[in-house]
């Protein structure tokens, strides 16, 4: 089983009281938004949603040290509300921290929580905090999920101030794209609050609690896409203004003034990026176009992600450059040692600048200038004569046809196309060994650079966790359908820093399944950037090509890699 890093799934939100920065930091470290030792149930606007009544079943009375499935040891209870509890736990089998939600099996929401957790786990999108296990056992239902110790909640980030324009742009871009992908699979969040959004140490934004948060709270909606889109708009509004876009205070943020309604972000805070502010209004005002823009409102995450993509890209700020101090010459002043320096006189003196030498005005100087001019004129005349002579000789060597007699068609002097050629048709792709996400292999040839074959996240070791079934690493085997002349590749890696080699099987090889079967080397084993574009001086004959990944780069607390797109290049035979 592949290892992943871990983070808690947020299930409780702010009750409207503005917490201090220290409380916000504690909420981040716990992974659940709590205040004064209790979970807070917040005023997340649910215009189109419905929340079921709180179950009467009490939360299971468990204690630190209790072990689930002889594997998950409970360590700290971070939430106890609505008949369920949330814990930080230790997976003793894989020696990693995890988060666990617990509730009685007879809880009114137990069935829906199990169904939501299992549906979320099937998505497998790395932009979401992953559900690792969902089990009913011994009159208990528990959901095990990732715990990201290096991530920071948006709640804590906003406690320090509004986000810079580039960060806000990345936030709305990544969150809207992720939610669009989730809705395509029939999954909604319905609890997209600042405490459900995490920024990792690498600058990536991740979403926790997909489907599970709403199921734990008993929240449903007849228009889930619209509800999630408005929530993303509220997150963007808060990121730009450090204010919650409703009258009530929430999530440590002050609300808008009462009675004024929804006003544009640039009317709340000076210096707000205009394009992002208008985008937040289009996502929030789903009943029609806003007064500040004529574009229609965004009612689905897909529409919002397309609107973000249509904006001019916002680049990160340039790093501040501090000019070095001006260099000053110091001189030794004879006889100054031991003397007192008069007031107002510095001991550092600048060297006097020597005046430029006078021009050549003497008789010898004028003769030298005329001599140099004469030499230049003679050299130019000699060069012109030699050029004319060469052109005349070439003209006399041409035949009646106007072509040179020195070059004959069909000889080695003819220009040849030495490029890598055109993309060859790929019949099929598969995963080396078949154990690492085989269902994602076709994404490497679908023409979409946003989709990819992505490995799970491994712990402790960069070489696929040193698992026995992956001793040789992994990678993608490309089947061209027939033996072709391969002269190069164009491969987009999922992330930079992977250790990769490209191999090819012998022309007579049939369905190779191990690294040893690929006997022809295209590239040596080395760390690569996100782009891998080897070109061969001499094409090789093969049907099968292997992009072989042996080590993965660090990702958060573990190691993860993958391949986004593969093109095999060659010439028509």
XYZ file of C-alpha atoms in Angstrom:
573
model
C 0.000 0.000 0.000
C 1.342 3.418 -0.942
C 1.988 5.901 1.805
C 0.552 9.420 1.896
C 1.165 12.438 4.101
C -1.665 13.309 6.451
C -3.914 16.211 7.437
C -7.112 16.618 9.380
C -10.400 17.217 7.571
C -12.176 20.291 8.866
C -15.701 19.656 10.062
C -16.341 22.608 12.367
C -16.365 26.271 11.435
C -16.148 29.636 13.115
C -19.128 30.807 15.115
C -18.604 34.446 14.195
C -16.323 35.535 17.065
C -13.076 36.976 15.797
C -10.208 34.873 17.196
C -6.733 36.136 17.906
C -3.751 35.211 15.731
C -2.679 32.686 18.341
C -6.064 30.973 18.179
C -5.876 30.915 14.408
C -2.447 29.279 14.590
C -3.794 26.647 16.992
C -6.646 25.886 14.635
C -4.120 25.299 11.893
C -1.962 22.951 13.892
C -4.969 20.980 15.073
C -6.450 20.798 11.623
C -9.926 21.636 12.974
C -11.280 25.101 13.677
C -11.986 25.255 17.408
C -12.525 28.100 19.824
C -12.235 28.019 23.611
C -11.915 24.262 23.616
C -15.091 23.589 21.672
C -16.036 23.242 18.025
C -17.796 26.210 16.492
C -20.704 25.780 14.143
C -20.651 28.687 11.751
C -22.960 30.890 9.760
C -21.868 29.603 6.345
C -24.559 30.987 4.009
C -26.694 28.120 2.739
C -29.169 29.949 0.550
C -29.923 26.858 -1.500
C -29.095 24.229 1.105
C -30.724 22.481 3.990
C -29.205 21.296 7.254
C -30.759 18.329 9.029
C -31.409 18.379 12.750
C -28.584 17.422 15.045
C -28.587 13.746 15.917
C -29.390 12.889 19.499
C -26.824 10.085 19.640
C -23.913 11.004 21.902
C -20.350 10.947 20.610
C -18.441 7.743 21.458
C -16.693 8.014 24.823
C -13.165 7.061 23.806
C -9.877 8.119 25.290
C -6.298 8.751 24.215
C -4.496 5.488 23.624
C -7.561 3.637 22.302
C -6.667 1.662 19.177
C -8.903 1.109 16.145
C -8.452 -1.954 13.934
C -5.275 -2.735 15.937
C -3.637 0.010 13.921
C -4.881 3.581 14.529
C -3.973 4.822 18.035
C -6.003 7.848 19.155
C -3.802 10.608 20.588
C -5.725 13.894 20.887
C -9.403 14.792 20.562
C -9.699 18.024 18.582
C -13.491 18.187 18.095
C -16.517 16.739 19.888
C -19.844 18.003 18.531
C -23.111 16.831 16.936
C -22.666 13.261 18.159
C -19.266 12.687 16.535
C -15.680 13.358 17.539
C -12.509 14.089 15.554
C -9.062 12.931 16.636
C -5.421 13.218 15.760
C -4.163 9.631 15.654
C -1.095 7.566 14.758
C -1.083 4.873 12.092
C 1.237 2.423 13.824
C 1.554 0.230 10.749
C 2.911 3.003 8.501
C 4.274 5.184 11.344
C 2.534 8.397 10.325
C 0.002 10.836 11.773
C -3.577 10.632 10.518
C -6.920 12.220 11.342
C -9.950 10.166 12.396
C -13.691 11.005 12.591
C -15.693 8.744 14.931
C -19.431 8.288 15.442
C -21.750 5.525 16.643
C -22.933 3.145 13.967
C -26.550 3.961 14.882
C -25.999 7.716 14.361
C -28.579 9.169 11.979
C -25.809 10.371 9.634
C -23.525 7.326 9.817
C -24.712 5.872 6.473
C -24.336 9.157 4.607
C -20.886 9.791 6.132
C -19.634 6.363 5.019
C -21.027 6.877 1.520
C -19.511 10.385 1.235
C -16.094 9.219 2.496
C -15.936 6.295 0.087
C -17.015 8.453 -2.868
C -14.404 11.066 -1.994
C -11.686 8.398 -1.698
C -12.438 7.184 -5.242
C -11.718 10.639 -6.719
C -7.971 10.364 -5.989
C -7.298 14.005 -6.943
C -4.123 15.296 -5.184
C -5.671 18.765 -4.882
C -7.940 17.365 -2.150
C -6.947 16.038 1.260
C -7.389 12.305 0.737
C -9.691 9.921 2.604
C -7.572 6.868 3.468
C -10.152 4.534 5.035
C -13.877 4.400 5.873
C -14.952 1.510 8.134
C -17.890 0.310 10.236
C -16.612 -1.890 13.071
C -17.685 -2.767 16.622
C -20.703 -0.421 16.629
C -18.470 2.417 15.440
C -18.135 4.218 12.117
C -14.768 5.892 11.551
C -13.207 7.787 8.646
C -9.404 8.027 8.394
C -7.933 10.905 6.409
C -4.672 12.700 5.657
C -2.969 15.032 8.129
C -0.751 17.723 6.596
C 1.614 19.006 9.294
C 3.319 21.485 6.928
C 0.118 23.153 5.671
C -1.432 26.437 6.863
C -5.157 27.205 6.938
C -6.478 30.180 5.008
C -7.990 31.265 8.364
C -4.507 31.756 9.825
C -3.212 33.474 6.665
C -6.077 35.990 6.704
C -5.516 36.699 10.402
C -2.219 38.302 9.326
C -3.815 40.400 6.548
C -5.236 40.176 2.997
C -3.409 38.091 0.428
C -1.166 39.590 -2.250
C -2.815 39.640 -5.708
C -0.744 36.744 -7.092
C -1.588 34.529 -4.087
C -5.302 35.356 -4.394
C -5.157 34.553 -8.121
C -3.547 31.169 -7.404
C -6.151 30.481 -4.722
C -9.204 31.055 -6.911
C -7.577 29.366 -9.910
C -6.600 26.144 -8.125
C -9.737 25.863 -5.965
C -12.151 26.480 -8.868
C -10.346 23.958 -11.088
C -10.355 21.340 -8.327
C -14.046 21.806 -7.565
C -14.904 21.691 -11.280
C -13.164 18.302 -11.461
C -15.049 17.094 -8.361
C -18.441 18.157 -9.739
C -17.711 16.334 -12.999
C -17.548 13.196 -10.841
C -20.783 14.096 -9.020
C -19.121 15.264 -5.781
C -19.874 18.549 -3.978
C -18.293 20.150 -0.920
C -21.010 22.484 0.490
C -18.674 23.602 3.350
C -15.967 25.588 1.530
C -14.899 27.846 4.393
C -11.479 29.451 5.089
C -10.648 26.585 7.480
C -11.250 24.043 4.692
C -8.553 25.593 2.460
C -4.878 24.805 3.102
C -1.680 26.215 1.602
C 1.238 23.780 1.674
C 4.872 24.704 2.184
C 5.388 24.432 -1.601
C 2.703 27.066 -2.288
C -0.007 24.663 -3.485
C -3.626 25.079 -2.325
C -5.478 21.957 -1.128
C -9.108 21.414 -0.109
C -10.180 19.218 2.788
C -13.526 17.733 3.708
C -14.870 17.090 0.186
C -18.396 15.627 0.669
C -17.461 14.451 4.203
C -17.839 17.818 5.979
C -21.365 18.276 4.663
C -22.324 14.689 5.514
C -21.042 15.062 9.094
C -23.068 18.255 9.475
C -26.143 16.889 7.685
C -26.027 19.597 4.993
C -27.616 19.097 1.571
C -28.367 21.391 -1.349
C -30.619 21.259 -4.394
C -28.093 23.390 -6.322
C -24.670 22.129 -5.135
C -22.669 23.687 -7.986
C -24.144 27.100 -7.306
C -23.518 26.764 -3.552
C -19.855 25.806 -4.060
C -19.332 28.621 -6.594
C -20.677 31.244 -4.172
C -18.428 29.815 -1.458
C -15.341 30.182 -3.720
C -16.410 33.763 -4.435
C -16.629 34.433 -0.684
C -13.124 32.977 -0.195
C -11.713 35.228 -2.933
C -13.527 38.266 -1.492
C -12.087 37.556 1.964
C -8.587 37.002 0.518
C -8.697 40.416 -1.191
C -10.278 42.481 1.589
C -9.806 40.566 4.872
C -13.583 40.979 5.318
C -16.374 38.372 5.156
C -18.792 39.347 2.318
C -21.927 39.129 4.522
C -23.193 41.255 7.386
C -22.315 38.752 10.120
C -18.748 38.301 11.371
C -17.337 34.832 10.684
C -14.090 32.830 10.601
C -12.185 35.551 12.461
C -13.182 38.169 9.863
C -15.384 41.222 10.295
C -18.507 41.298 8.137
C -19.663 44.105 5.869
C -21.432 47.155 7.316
C -25.073 46.420 8.020
C -27.624 47.706 5.547
C -25.264 48.406 2.616
C -25.532 44.987 0.977
C -22.812 43.372 -1.109
C -20.321 46.034 -2.227
C -17.358 45.636 -4.556
C -14.020 44.704 -2.934
C -12.310 47.900 -4.130
C -14.922 49.875 -2.129
C -13.950 47.977 1.024
C -10.175 48.242 0.713
C -7.950 50.431 -1.432
C -5.519 48.816 -3.856
C -7.569 45.681 -4.581
C -6.790 44.097 -7.965
C -9.722 45.155 -10.130
C -9.973 41.998 -12.213
C -9.993 39.726 -9.165
C -12.505 41.946 -7.383
C -14.914 41.773 -10.330
C -14.414 38.002 -10.492
C -15.388 37.673 -6.816
C -18.571 39.680 -7.479
C -19.486 37.483 -10.468
C -19.167 34.379 -8.295
C -21.091 35.868 -5.353
C -23.920 37.621 -7.222
C -25.422 34.546 -8.842
C -28.799 36.180 -9.508
C -27.411 38.198 -12.401
C -24.636 40.486 -13.609
C -23.212 42.908 -11.074
C -23.354 46.662 -11.414
C -19.599 46.851 -11.937
C -19.506 44.461 -14.880
C -21.737 43.464 -17.770
C -20.462 39.887 -17.917
C -22.916 37.235 -16.683
C -22.535 35.753 -13.220
C -20.640 32.489 -12.700
C -22.996 29.775 -11.416
C -20.729 26.689 -11.566
C -17.085 26.052 -10.655
C -16.463 25.186 -14.333
C -17.662 28.634 -15.448
C -15.603 30.282 -12.717
C -12.417 28.397 -13.675
C -12.905 29.435 -17.324
C -13.365 33.050 -16.252
C -10.122 32.864 -14.258
C -8.296 31.351 -17.234
C -9.555 34.192 -19.478
C -7.978 36.813 -17.201
C -4.477 38.150 -17.904
C -2.116 36.107 -15.803
C -1.016 37.821 -12.590
C 2.702 37.359 -12.092
C 4.348 37.077 -8.672
C 5.936 40.267 -7.331
C 9.549 40.888 -8.219
C 11.959 40.230 -5.347
C 13.195 43.382 -3.675
C 16.759 44.299 -4.680
C 18.940 46.304 -2.331
C 21.786 48.140 -4.031
C 25.193 47.464 -2.452
C 26.824 50.412 -0.666
C 29.057 52.589 -2.805
C 32.690 51.493 -2.691
C 35.020 54.020 -1.132
C 38.771 54.079 -1.553
C 40.906 54.494 1.539
C 44.405 55.911 1.418
C 47.352 55.908 3.789
C 48.282 59.434 4.753
C 51.937 59.669 5.662
C 52.520 60.892 9.173
C 48.852 60.661 10.179
C 49.298 57.681 12.506
C 48.713 58.710 16.099
C 47.401 62.153 15.155
C 43.998 63.357 16.299
C 41.470 63.972 13.555
C 40.009 67.491 13.555
C 36.212 67.692 13.970
C 34.283 67.386 10.713
C 37.190 65.781 8.838
C 36.846 62.142 7.738
C 39.773 59.781 7.465
C 38.339 58.221 4.275
C 39.480 60.154 1.224
C 38.594 59.663 -2.417
C 41.416 59.222 -4.882
C 41.699 62.133 -7.307
C 40.465 61.304 -10.787
C 43.293 61.580 -13.298
C 42.457 63.895 -16.244
C 42.304 62.224 -19.680
C 45.473 62.442 -21.750
C 45.593 65.340 -24.229
C 44.756 64.578 -27.859
C 47.513 64.028 -30.394
C 48.057 67.649 -31.402
C 51.820 67.588 -32.013
C 53.489 67.077 -35.433
C 54.309 63.464 -34.526
C 50.734 62.824 -33.442
C 49.277 64.164 -36.690
C 51.675 62.009 -38.739
C 50.667 58.934 -36.730
C 46.947 59.591 -37.342
C 47.426 59.967 -41.104
C 49.524 56.791 -41.215
C 46.831 54.754 -39.477
C 44.159 56.151 -41.838
C 46.231 55.181 -44.897
C 46.673 51.611 -43.608
C 42.901 51.263 -43.060
C 42.124 52.461 -46.590
C 44.656 50.010 -48.060
C 43.195 47.118 -46.068
C 39.657 47.914 -47.209
C 40.757 48.042 -50.844
C 42.589 44.728 -50.623
C 39.569 43.037 -48.981
C 37.199 44.331 -51.683
C 39.464 43.062 -54.453
C 39.692 39.582 -52.904
C 35.890 39.403 -52.495
C 35.295 40.353 -56.139
C 37.838 37.769 -57.318
C 36.137 35.015 -55.313
C 32.710 35.846 -56.730
C 34.058 35.784 -60.293
C 35.645 32.351 -59.750
C 32.356 30.930 -58.461
C 30.512 32.314 -61.468
C 32.861 30.572 -63.920
C 32.371 27.202 -62.161
C 28.610 27.106 -62.819
C 27.214 25.083 -65.701
C 24.573 26.088 -68.197
C 21.866 24.942 -65.823
C 22.952 27.504 -63.243
C 23.894 24.917 -60.607
C 27.388 24.369 -59.232
C 29.378 21.479 -60.728
C 30.979 20.773 -57.356
C 27.740 19.442 -55.832
C 25.849 16.539 -57.356
C 22.310 15.514 -56.424
C 22.187 12.490 -54.168
C 25.643 12.973 -52.598
C 26.378 13.451 -48.911
C 26.562 17.218 -49.497
C 22.750 17.425 -49.880
C 21.022 19.005 -46.870
C 19.202 16.461 -44.715
C 16.425 16.782 -42.149
C 18.185 16.037 -38.888
C 15.247 16.993 -36.614
C 13.510 14.510 -34.309
C 10.564 14.154 -36.688
C 6.817 14.132 -36.141
C 4.807 12.521 -33.287
C 4.197 8.835 -33.964
C 0.819 7.225 -33.356
C 0.638 5.536 -29.935
C -1.552 2.464 -29.743
C -1.534 1.897 -25.971
C 0.169 2.807 -22.686
C 0.518 0.834 -19.461
C 2.214 1.137 -16.061
C 5.455 -0.786 -15.474
C 4.609 -3.549 -12.991
C 0.942 -2.547 -13.005
C 0.801 -1.621 -9.286
C 1.028 2.200 -9.388
C -2.269 3.804 -10.461
C -2.713 1.789 -13.703
C -6.076 3.442 -14.392
C -4.335 6.836 -14.795
C -1.925 5.673 -17.534
C -4.159 6.812 -20.483
C -3.980 10.396 -19.139
C -0.373 10.562 -20.434
C -1.535 10.499 -24.074
C -4.903 12.306 -23.896
C -3.475 15.619 -25.128
C -4.468 17.396 -21.905
C -1.469 18.784 -19.996
C -3.637 19.318 -16.900
C -4.291 15.566 -16.491
C -1.514 13.156 -15.562
C -0.452 9.743 -14.299
C 0.359 10.646 -10.687
C 1.929 8.309 -8.154
C 0.650 8.058 -4.588
C 2.592 10.006 -1.962
C 5.247 7.821 -0.284
C 6.924 8.295 3.074
C 10.513 7.799 4.254
C 12.008 6.718 0.894
C 12.104 8.464 -2.493
C 12.279 5.137 -4.374
C 8.568 4.329 -4.127
C 8.722 3.572 -0.415
C 11.065 0.609 -1.029
C 8.025 -1.590 -1.632
C 8.822 -5.090 -2.881
C 6.517 -4.877 -5.890
C 8.227 -1.632 -6.954
C 11.901 -2.533 -6.522
C 12.560 -1.375 -10.090
C 10.593 1.850 -9.636
C 7.728 2.442 -12.025
C 6.916 4.322 -15.195
C 4.933 4.244 -18.419
C 5.385 1.662 -21.203
C 4.425 3.095 -24.618
C 3.234 0.664 -27.334
C 3.533 2.109 -30.867
C 1.562 -0.794 -32.354
C 4.353 -1.786 -34.722
C 8.112 -1.448 -35.037
C 8.985 2.140 -35.968
C 12.082 4.343 -36.324
C 12.200 6.395 -33.092
C 14.371 9.519 -33.157
C 13.283 11.408 -30.033
C 10.673 12.064 -27.347
C 8.776 15.028 -25.950
C 7.711 14.235 -22.364
C 6.053 16.573 -19.850
C 6.807 15.365 -16.307
C 4.247 15.993 -13.537
C 6.898 17.659 -11.353
C 10.580 18.474 -11.720
C 13.287 16.577 -9.841
C 12.331 12.996 -10.734
C 15.130 10.537 -11.526
C 14.304 9.158 -14.978
C 15.775 7.141 -17.827
C 14.256 6.338 -21.237
C 14.732 2.838 -22.657
C 13.510 0.970 -25.712
C 12.885 -2.729 -26.299
C 14.550 -4.697 -29.085
C 12.619 -4.738 -32.392
C 11.723 -8.414 -31.949
C 10.508 -7.994 -28.327
C 6.893 -8.867 -27.618
C 4.939 -7.253 -24.764
C 7.905 -6.545 -22.420
C 6.938 -6.294 -18.755
C 10.206 -5.702 -16.891
C 13.079 -3.215 -17.083
C 15.454 -5.971 -18.222
C 13.410 -6.413 -21.420
C 14.269 -2.859 -22.558
C 17.800 -3.334 -23.914
C 18.237 -0.126 -25.945
C 19.108 3.068 -24.087
C 17.753 6.445 -25.215
C 18.790 8.572 -22.202
C 20.947 7.950 -19.159
C 19.505 7.771 -15.646
C 19.486 11.289 -14.162
C 17.316 13.892 -12.468
C 15.132 15.791 -14.927
C 13.260 19.055 -15.175
C 9.531 19.156 -15.985
C 10.412 18.852 -19.698
C 12.237 15.799 -21.081
C 13.155 16.146 -24.810
C 15.910 13.727 -25.856
C 16.904 13.601 -29.553
C 18.847 10.693 -31.065
C 21.609 11.234 -33.631
C 20.656 7.922 -35.211
C 17.061 6.566 -34.986
C 16.496 3.209 -33.287
C 14.030 0.514 -34.339
C 11.523 -0.442 -31.637
C 7.871 -0.899 -30.836
C 8.002 -0.379 -27.069
C 9.457 2.641 -25.206
C 9.747 2.883 -21.396
C 9.879 6.167 -19.469
C 11.385 4.660 -16.294
C 11.069 6.595 -12.999
C 13.291 5.310 -10.186
C 13.149 8.086 -7.564
C 10.533 10.720 -6.705
C 11.051 14.324 -5.513
C 9.873 15.561 -2.127
C 6.217 16.634 -2.000
C 4.947 18.051 1.273
C 5.932 15.495 3.884
C 6.564 12.621 1.455
C 7.566 11.850 -2.124
C 5.389 11.997 -5.267
C 5.895 12.147 -9.022
C 4.285 11.269 -12.333
C 4.048 11.991 -16.062
C 1.626 14.454 -17.707
C 2.041 13.920 -21.458
C 4.142 11.672 -23.741
C 4.972 12.101 -27.432
C 7.272 9.665 -29.269
C 8.897 11.296 -32.329
C 10.126 9.728 -35.550
C 10.040 9.815 -39.353
C 7.606 8.010 -41.606
C 9.140 4.716 -42.778
